[in-house]
Structure formats: structure tokens, C-alpha cells
Short mmCIF file of C-alpha atoms in Angstrom, two decimals:
data_model
loop_
_atom_site.label_atom_id
_atom_site.label_comp_id
_atom_site.label_asym_id
_atom_site.label_seq_id
_atom_site.Cartn_x
_atom_site.Cartn_y
_atom_site.Cartn_z
CA MET X 194 11.15 -43.84 -52.02
CA TYR X 195 13.20 -42.48 -49.15
CA TYR X 196 11.93 -39.51 -47.14
CA SER X 197 14.05 -37.59 -44.70
CA PRO X 198 12.50 -36.98 -41.24
CA LEU X 199 11.94 -33.38 -42.25
CA THR X 200 9.97 -34.22 -45.39
CA THR X 201 8.08 -37.34 -44.29
CA PRO X 202 4.43 -36.80 -45.35
CA PHE X 203 1.55 -37.07 -42.91
CA THR X 204 -1.55 -39.05 -43.85
CA SER X 205 -4.68 -37.04 -44.52
CA ASN X 206 -6.27 -38.39 -41.32
CA THR X 207 -3.27 -37.33 -39.26
CA LEU X 208 -3.24 -33.86 -40.81
CA ASN X 209 -6.97 -33.45 -40.25
CA LEU X 210 -6.56 -34.50 -36.62
CA ILE X 211 -3.81 -31.92 -36.04
CA ILE X 212 -5.85 -29.13 -37.62
CA LEU X 213 -8.89 -30.13 -35.54
CA MET X 214 -6.87 -30.03 -32.32
CA ILE X 215 -5.46 -26.57 -33.09
CA ILE X 216 -8.91 -25.17 -33.98
CA THR X 217 -10.39 -26.68 -30.79
CA LEU X 218 -7.73 -25.12 -28.54
CA ILE X 219 -8.15 -21.67 -30.07
CA THR X 220 -11.96 -21.91 -30.00
CA LEU X 221 -11.86 -22.75 -26.29
CA GLY X 222 -9.85 -19.60 -25.65
CA TYR X 223 -6.38 -21.12 -25.47
CA PRO X 224 -4.34 -18.96 -27.86
CA PRO X 225 -0.82 -20.15 -28.69
CA PRO X 226 1.71 -19.00 -26.08
CA THR X 227 4.10 -16.29 -27.16
CA LEU X 228 7.66 -15.88 -26.00
CA SER X 229 6.56 -13.22 -23.52
CA THR X 230 3.82 -15.34 -21.97
CA LEU X 231 6.01 -18.43 -21.79
CA SER X 232 8.60 -16.47 -19.83
CA SER X 233 6.13 -14.42 -17.78
CA SER X 234 6.72 -16.47 -14.64
CA SER X 235 10.25 -15.13 -14.51
CA THR X 236 9.45 -11.50 -15.32
CA SER X 237 9.61 -8.79 -12.70
CA SER X 238 6.58 -7.63 -10.72
CA PRO X 239 4.27 -5.24 -12.60
CA CYS X 240 4.16 -3.09 -9.43
CA LYS X 241 6.93 -1.08 -7.81
CA THR X 242 8.26 -3.00 -4.82
CA SER X 243 10.13 -0.19 -3.08
CA CYS X 244 10.56 3.56 -2.79
CA GLY X 245 14.06 4.42 -1.70
CA SER X 246 14.83 2.16 1.25
CA ILE X 247 11.17 1.50 2.12
CA PRO X 248 9.67 -1.76 0.71
CA ILE X 249 6.19 -1.47 -0.78
CA ASN X 250 4.17 -4.59 0.03
CA TYR X 251 0.46 -5.41 0.09
CA PRO X 252 -1.87 -3.71 1.00
CA PHE X 253 0.02 -0.66 -0.25
CA GLY X 254 0.86 0.24 -3.82
CA ILE X 255 2.41 3.17 -5.64
CA ASP X 256 1.14 2.33 -9.13
CA ASP X 257 -2.60 2.55 -9.72
CA GLY X 258 -4.08 -0.96 -9.61
CA CYS X 259 -1.46 -2.27 -7.18
CA GLY X 260 -2.15 -3.13 -3.55
CA ALA X 261 -5.60 -2.91 -1.98
CA PRO X 262 -8.15 -0.43 -3.38
CA GLN X 263 -8.82 0.94 0.14
CA PHE X 264 -5.38 2.58 0.01
CA ARG X 265 -5.61 3.81 -3.58
CA HIS X 266 -3.72 7.06 -4.28
CA MET X 267 -2.57 7.32 -0.65
CA LEU X 268 1.12 6.68 -1.34
CA SER X 269 3.40 8.34 -3.87
CA CYS X 270 7.12 8.14 -4.59
CA ASN X 271 8.85 11.27 -5.85
CA THR X 272 11.96 11.57 -7.98
CA THR X 273 14.23 11.73 -4.92
CA THR X 274 12.93 8.31 -3.78
CA ASP X 275 11.00 9.77 -0.85
CA LEU X 276 7.70 8.07 -0.02
CA PHE X 277 4.75 10.29 0.86
CA PHE X 278 1.35 9.65 2.44
CA THR X 279 -1.29 11.97 0.98
CA THR X 280 -4.32 13.36 2.82
CA PRO X 281 -6.58 16.34 2.09
CA SER X 282 -4.32 18.53 4.26
CA GLY X 283 -1.09 17.69 2.45
CA SER X 284 1.63 15.12 1.79
CA TYR X 285 3.54 13.66 4.72
CA LYS X 286 6.88 11.91 4.42
CA VAL X 287 6.76 8.23 5.33
CA GLN X 288 9.61 7.31 7.67
CA HIS X 289 8.86 3.65 8.28
CA ILE X 290 6.35 0.87 7.53
CA ASP X 291 6.12 -2.10 9.89
CA TYR X 292 4.23 -4.82 8.02
CA ASP X 293 4.22 -7.17 11.02
CA LYS X 294 2.64 -4.64 13.39
CA LYS X 295 0.65 -3.03 10.56
CA THR X 296 1.84 0.48 11.38
CA LEU X 297 3.15 3.36 9.30
CA VAL X 298 5.04 6.40 10.70
CA ILE X 299 4.72 9.72 8.90
CA TYR X 300 6.26 13.11 9.55
CA ASP X 301 4.84 16.53 8.78
CA PRO X 302 7.70 18.88 7.80
CA SER X 303 5.48 21.90 8.52
CA MET X 304 4.58 20.71 12.03
CA SER X 305 5.96 22.43 15.12
CA THR X 306 8.42 20.42 17.21
CA CYS X 307 10.60 21.02 20.23
CA SER X 308 13.24 22.61 18.00
CA ILE X 309 11.17 24.65 15.51
CA LEU X 310 7.95 26.64 15.62
CA GLN X 311 5.82 26.47 12.47
CA PRO X 312 2.63 28.31 11.42
CA HIS X 313 -0.36 26.33 12.60
CA HIS X 314 -2.44 24.18 10.25
CA ASP X 315 -4.89 21.29 10.52
CA PHE X 316 -4.18 17.59 10.05
CA ILE X 317 -7.08 16.29 7.95
CA MET X 318 -7.80 12.76 6.77
CA THR X 319 -10.62 11.46 4.58
CA ASP X 320 -13.41 9.42 6.14
CA VAL X 321 -11.96 6.30 4.51
CA GLN X 322 -8.50 7.03 5.90
CA SER X 323 -9.90 7.69 9.37
CA VAL X 324 -11.34 4.16 9.35
CA THR X 325 -8.73 2.14 7.45
CA ILE X 326 -5.51 3.83 8.60
CA PRO X 327 -6.13 6.09 11.65
CA PRO X 328 -3.48 7.38 14.08
CA THR X 329 -2.62 4.88 16.82
CA PRO X 330 -3.69 5.35 20.45
CA ASP X 331 -0.05 5.98 21.42
CA THR X 332 0.10 9.01 19.10
CA VAL X 333 -0.59 12.12 21.20
CA PHE X 334 -1.61 15.49 19.77
CA ALA X 335 -0.32 18.32 21.96
CA LEU X 336 -2.42 21.48 21.45
CA LEU X 337 -0.29 24.50 22.36
CA ASN X 338 -0.90 28.08 23.43
CA CYS X 339 -4.64 27.58 23.83
CA SER X 340 -7.05 30.33 24.78
CA VAL X 341 -8.78 30.10 28.16
CA ASP X 342 -11.99 30.00 26.11
CA SER X 343 -10.91 26.87 24.21
CA PRO X 344 -13.63 24.19 24.21
CA VAL X 345 -11.07 21.58 25.37
CA LEU X 346 -10.55 23.64 28.51
CA ASN X 347 -14.23 24.10 29.19
CA HIS X 348 -17.14 22.01 27.92
CA TYR X 349 -14.89 19.36 26.34
CA LYS X 350 -12.11 19.35 28.91
CA ASN X 351 -12.57 15.58 29.27
CA LEU X 352 -10.87 15.28 25.86
CA CYS X 353 -7.55 16.27 27.48
CA PHE X 354 -5.69 13.56 29.38
CA ASN X 355 -2.55 12.99 31.40
CA PHE X 356 0.33 12.21 29.10
CA SER X 357 2.80 9.99 30.99
CA GLY X 358 2.97 12.55 33.79
CA HIS X 359 4.09 15.40 31.53
CA SER X 360 2.78 18.96 31.90
CA CYS X 361 2.39 22.17 29.91
CA ASP X 362 5.10 23.83 32.01
CA GLU X 363 7.53 21.06 31.09
CA LEU X 364 6.72 21.43 27.40
CA TYR X 365 7.06 25.21 27.36
CA GLY X 366 10.15 25.22 29.54
CA GLY X 367 11.99 22.29 27.96
CA CYS X 368 11.64 23.26 24.29
CA ASN X 369 13.32 26.32 22.80
CA ALA X 370 10.63 26.58 20.13
CA PHE X 371 7.79 26.65 22.67
CA ARG X 372 9.53 28.86 25.24
CA VAL X 373 8.35 31.90 23.31
CA PHE X 374 4.79 31.30 24.56
CA HIS X 375 6.04 31.46 28.14
CA LEU X 376 8.02 34.64 27.46
CA LEU X 377 5.12 36.45 25.77
CA THR X 378 2.69 35.90 28.64
CA ASN X 379 5.18 35.62 31.49
CA SER X 380 3.33 32.43 32.38
CA SER X 381 2.53 29.03 30.88
CA PRO X 382 -0.49 29.31 28.57
CA PRO X 383 -2.92 26.38 28.63
CA CYS X 384 -2.19 23.31 26.54
CA CYS X 385 -4.01 20.02 25.98
CA PHE X 386 -2.75 16.50 25.38
CA THR X 387 -5.40 14.72 23.35
CA GLY X 388 -6.07 12.06 20.70
CA TYR X 389 -6.71 12.19 16.98
CA ASP X 390 -10.52 12.24 17.30
CA THR X 391 -10.33 15.71 18.86
CA VAL X 392 -8.55 17.28 15.90
CA ARG X 393 -10.60 15.18 13.50
CA TYR X 394 -13.88 16.81 14.52
CA MET X 395 -12.60 20.25 15.58
CA SER X 396 -10.25 22.44 13.57
CA MET X 397 -7.45 24.41 15.18
CA ASN X 398 -9.57 27.56 14.85
CA ILE X 399 -12.43 25.94 16.76
CA LEU X 400 -10.02 24.53 19.33
CA ASP X 401 -8.65 28.08 19.72
CA CYS X 402 -5.04 26.89 20.01
CA THR X 403 -2.31 28.48 17.91
CA HIS X 404 -0.09 25.43 17.35
CA TYR X 405 0.11 21.70 17.76
CA THR X 406 2.71 18.95 17.70
CA THR X 407 2.40 15.17 17.65
CA VAL X 408 4.41 12.62 19.59
CA ILE X 409 4.54 8.84 19.03
CA ASN X 410 5.39 5.84 21.21
CA THR X 411 4.05 7.78 24.18
CA ASP X 412 3.67 4.67 26.34
CA ASN X 413 7.46 4.64 26.73
CA LEU X 414 8.02 8.33 27.49
CA LYS X 415 7.45 8.46 31.23
CA GLY X 416 10.29 10.42 32.82
CA ILE X 417 11.73 11.41 29.41
CA GLY X 418 11.92 15.11 28.56
CA PRO X 419 10.48 16.75 25.42
CA LEU X 420 13.90 17.04 23.77
CA ASP X 421 14.06 13.25 23.54
CA TRP X 422 10.52 12.65 22.33
CA VAL X 423 9.88 11.16 18.88
CA TYR X 424 7.80 13.61 16.87
CA GLY X 425 5.55 12.30 14.13
CA ILE X 426 2.27 10.47 13.56
CA LYS X 427 1.98 6.70 13.73
CA LEU X 428 -0.87 5.19 11.72
CA SER X 429 -2.38 1.73 12.18
CA TYR X 430 -3.87 0.11 9.10
CA SER X 431 -6.22 -2.82 8.56
CA PHE X 432 -7.65 -4.59 5.51
CA PRO X 433 -9.93 -7.57 4.81
CA ASP X 434 -8.62 -10.94 3.65
CA THR X 435 -9.23 -11.08 -0.10
CA GLY X 436 -7.08 -14.09 -0.93
CA CYS X 437 -3.84 -12.21 -1.48
CA GLU X 438 -1.76 -15.00 0.07
CA ARG X 439 -2.93 -17.44 -2.61
CA CYS X 440 -1.93 -14.97 -5.31
CA SER X 441 1.49 -14.36 -3.76
CA LEU X 442 2.22 -18.08 -3.39
CA SER X 443 1.54 -18.54 -7.11
CA GLY X 444 4.13 -15.90 -7.99
CA GLY X 445 1.67 -13.06 -8.58
CA THR X 446 1.28 -9.59 -7.12
CA CYS X 447 -1.97 -8.57 -5.44
CA GLY X 448 -3.83 -5.71 -7.06
CA TYR X 449 -7.25 -4.61 -8.26
CA ASP X 450 -9.19 -3.61 -11.34
CA THR X 451 -8.89 0.16 -11.69
CA GLU X 452 -12.49 0.44 -12.90
CA THR X 453 -14.37 -1.96 -10.63
CA GLU X 454 -11.75 -2.16 -7.82
CA GLY X 455 -12.30 -5.92 -7.77
CA MET X 456 -9.36 -8.04 -6.63
CA LEU X 457 -6.86 -9.16 -9.28
CA CYS X 458 -3.73 -11.28 -9.20
CA LEU X 459 -1.17 -9.47 -11.37
CA CYS X 460 0.99 -12.07 -13.11
CA SER X 461 2.96 -9.73 -15.38
CA ALA X 462 2.71 -6.30 -16.92
CA SER X 463 0.04 -7.56 -19.37
CA ILE X 464 -1.45 -10.68 -17.78
CA ASN X 465 -3.89 -10.70 -14.85
CA ALA X 466 -5.84 -13.47 -13.14
CA THR X 467 -8.82 -13.42 -10.84
CA ARG X 468 -7.20 -15.48 -8.06
CA ASP X 469 -3.71 -16.81 -8.83
CA CYS X 470 -1.13 -17.28 -11.57
CA ALA X 471 -0.74 -21.04 -11.23
CA GLY X 472 -3.87 -22.54 -12.78
CA GLY X 473 -4.20 -20.25 -15.76
CA ARG X 474 -3.93 -16.61 -16.65
CA LEU X 475 -6.31 -14.03 -18.01
CA THR X 476 -5.20 -11.74 -20.80
CA ALA X 477 -6.56 -8.23 -21.17
CA GLY X 478 -9.26 -9.73 -23.39
CA GLY X 479 -10.36 -12.16 -20.72
CA HIS X 480 -8.88 -15.31 -22.31
CA ARG X 481 -7.35 -17.89 -20.02
CA ILE X 482 -3.97 -19.19 -21.13
CA ARG X 483 -2.85 -22.67 -20.20
CA HIS X 484 0.57 -23.39 -21.62
CA SER X 485 0.21 -27.06 -20.71
CA SER X 486 -2.47 -27.55 -23.39
CA TRP X 487 -0.07 -26.47 -26.10
CA ILE X 488 2.73 -28.53 -24.61
CA TYR X 489 0.47 -31.59 -24.85
CA LEU X 490 -0.24 -30.74 -28.48
CA HIS X 491 3.49 -30.51 -29.22
CA LEU X 492 4.04 -33.91 -27.62
CA ILE X 493 1.25 -35.43 -29.71
CA LEU X 494 2.73 -33.94 -32.87
CA MET X 495 6.13 -35.42 -32.04
CA SER X 496 4.53 -38.81 -31.40
CA LEU X 497 2.65 -38.69 -34.69
CA LEU X 498 5.86 -37.74 -36.46
CA ILE X 499 7.69 -40.72 -34.97
CA ILE X 500 4.81 -43.09 -35.86
CA THR X 501 4.72 -41.77 -39.41
CA ILE X 502 8.47 -42.27 -39.80
CA LYS X 503 8.19 -45.84 -38.52
CA ASP X 504 5.23 -46.57 -40.80
CA SER X 505 7.32 -45.34 -43.72
CA GLY X 506 9.83 -48.07 -42.93
CA LEU X 507 12.64 -45.65 -41.96
#
């Protein structure tokens, strides 16, 4: 009798062997690959990679579970593609992230500058933020229109320092927004150039200063007037090595478990791994998928089919 290749019967031993192999693979936690898992290596990242023109790379993340857990909920991207850094005192627009220097520049739209005078408020960070992403040493806080009774002019006057040779008179005289302080008192009220730790531990009410402004890149401002200063706050971040490079090299995106905050390698929108996406993937149920095991099974089936056809004398 002639059998076509599509209808050639398998022997009972061959059929039993195939069934046994399939049951073994599934029992060991190797479910058959679906179309989505087979093509997951070419799918897009499960995390947003940019906000407007600013790239979002590790350790930062916009979506919960992306990036490093130390920076969880710190960044947000609004509908106008503006990136914001959130602290207890408000949301500050992110102007630039330098991943090589590990710095991030933010700007407070309600902060006073040389061109505009704003109602005073405090800049407050959480304890975690103060450790993991504090303002850099070259970010200077200028406390303006301070009372003669201000603690930074008395008991804590050592907290004020010389800022590249600049003075209060220069600040009040060179900025239209700050000139009002000079006009009201017919003199230059005290000011204080200080670092972040001062405003971290003492509020503006305790400091007894009505306004403040912040200037960055102060190491390069000697001989440059206030009109040409760069106003903002530069933050310097740090994070421990958790094996993110290994995850990235395997095509994954570094993230974390939203419940335990343990490190995860995000391979697709539905597949995560503990370390990388190359040697196997973990589904939401914890099963590891190795497509190679099923490929081997397909090859064996093809071989058995060829053997069976030959044994049939075709």
C-alpha cells in the first residue's frame, strides 16, 4: 500500500516516544512557545525610553517597575512631553540628563531669578533623594533679603561662603528682579551664598530670608555677572551595581518587581527574567521558557518522519 508523506503512519513506539517527550517538556515547565514569545526578542521595550527629547535610561524609569527602585516615582512625563522630577515640595521640570557624568538639571518655575521675583517657598527632598540624588557641590543657593537676625548671619554664619568673588551688592544691583530690595531699604540687605544642606535642615522661615535662587556650574562663573548665570538645580545621582549591564546585553530592560523591589530583567511586556533574557525567560507564573527545547523536539519529529517514510519503502 502506498502512503503519502502526509498520511504515513507512525509505529506505536514512535508515537509513545513523541507523547512522552511532550509531557516531559511541559512537566519541567517548558510550555510550548506562542507566536508572541517566539517574536519577543524583536518587540519594543516594555518601558518608555524617552520623554520629549530627553532619553530615559537606567537607573531612571517613568513606568512603575522600570529603572532602579531607588528612583521610583521620581520622574513623570506629562501630556506635553515635559519630564518632571517630583519631590515633597513640588514638581520640577527636567532640562537635561547627563548619563556619563550622572547628573540631572532641574528648574523650578516658581523660583526667583535675575529676571523675575517669585513668592518664597522651600525646596524639600525626601531622605532617600537627599542621599541618592542630592544637589551637586557646584549648585549654590543664594538666600536673599535676609534679616540681620538670620541664623546664617549669626551663629551659623560659617554656612555662608564666598561664591566666585561675587557679592550681595552685585546681585541686588545687577538683577532687575532683586533691585527692589535695594530700593526698599536704600541699602543692600544681607544675603548668603550657601549649599543644599543649609536649606535641607532649615526652612526659609527659620533662615529668616524672604527669597532664594539657585545657580549651577558655579565653578565657571568667576568674573561673570548675574545676568549671565545659569539658574537651576543640578543633581548628582548614584546607584549600586545590580547586574543591569548583563540584562542590557541580552536585549532586556532593567527594572524591578513592584512588590518586592527586587531586580528584574524585563524581556517584553509580559515576560520577565531574574538576570537576563538570553538563557531563558520567566513568565508571570514563574515558568522558564526555552524555545530551543521545542526546536529540538521539532527536529526529532522531522527525523522520525523521514525514518518512517524510508522504512515504508517510499
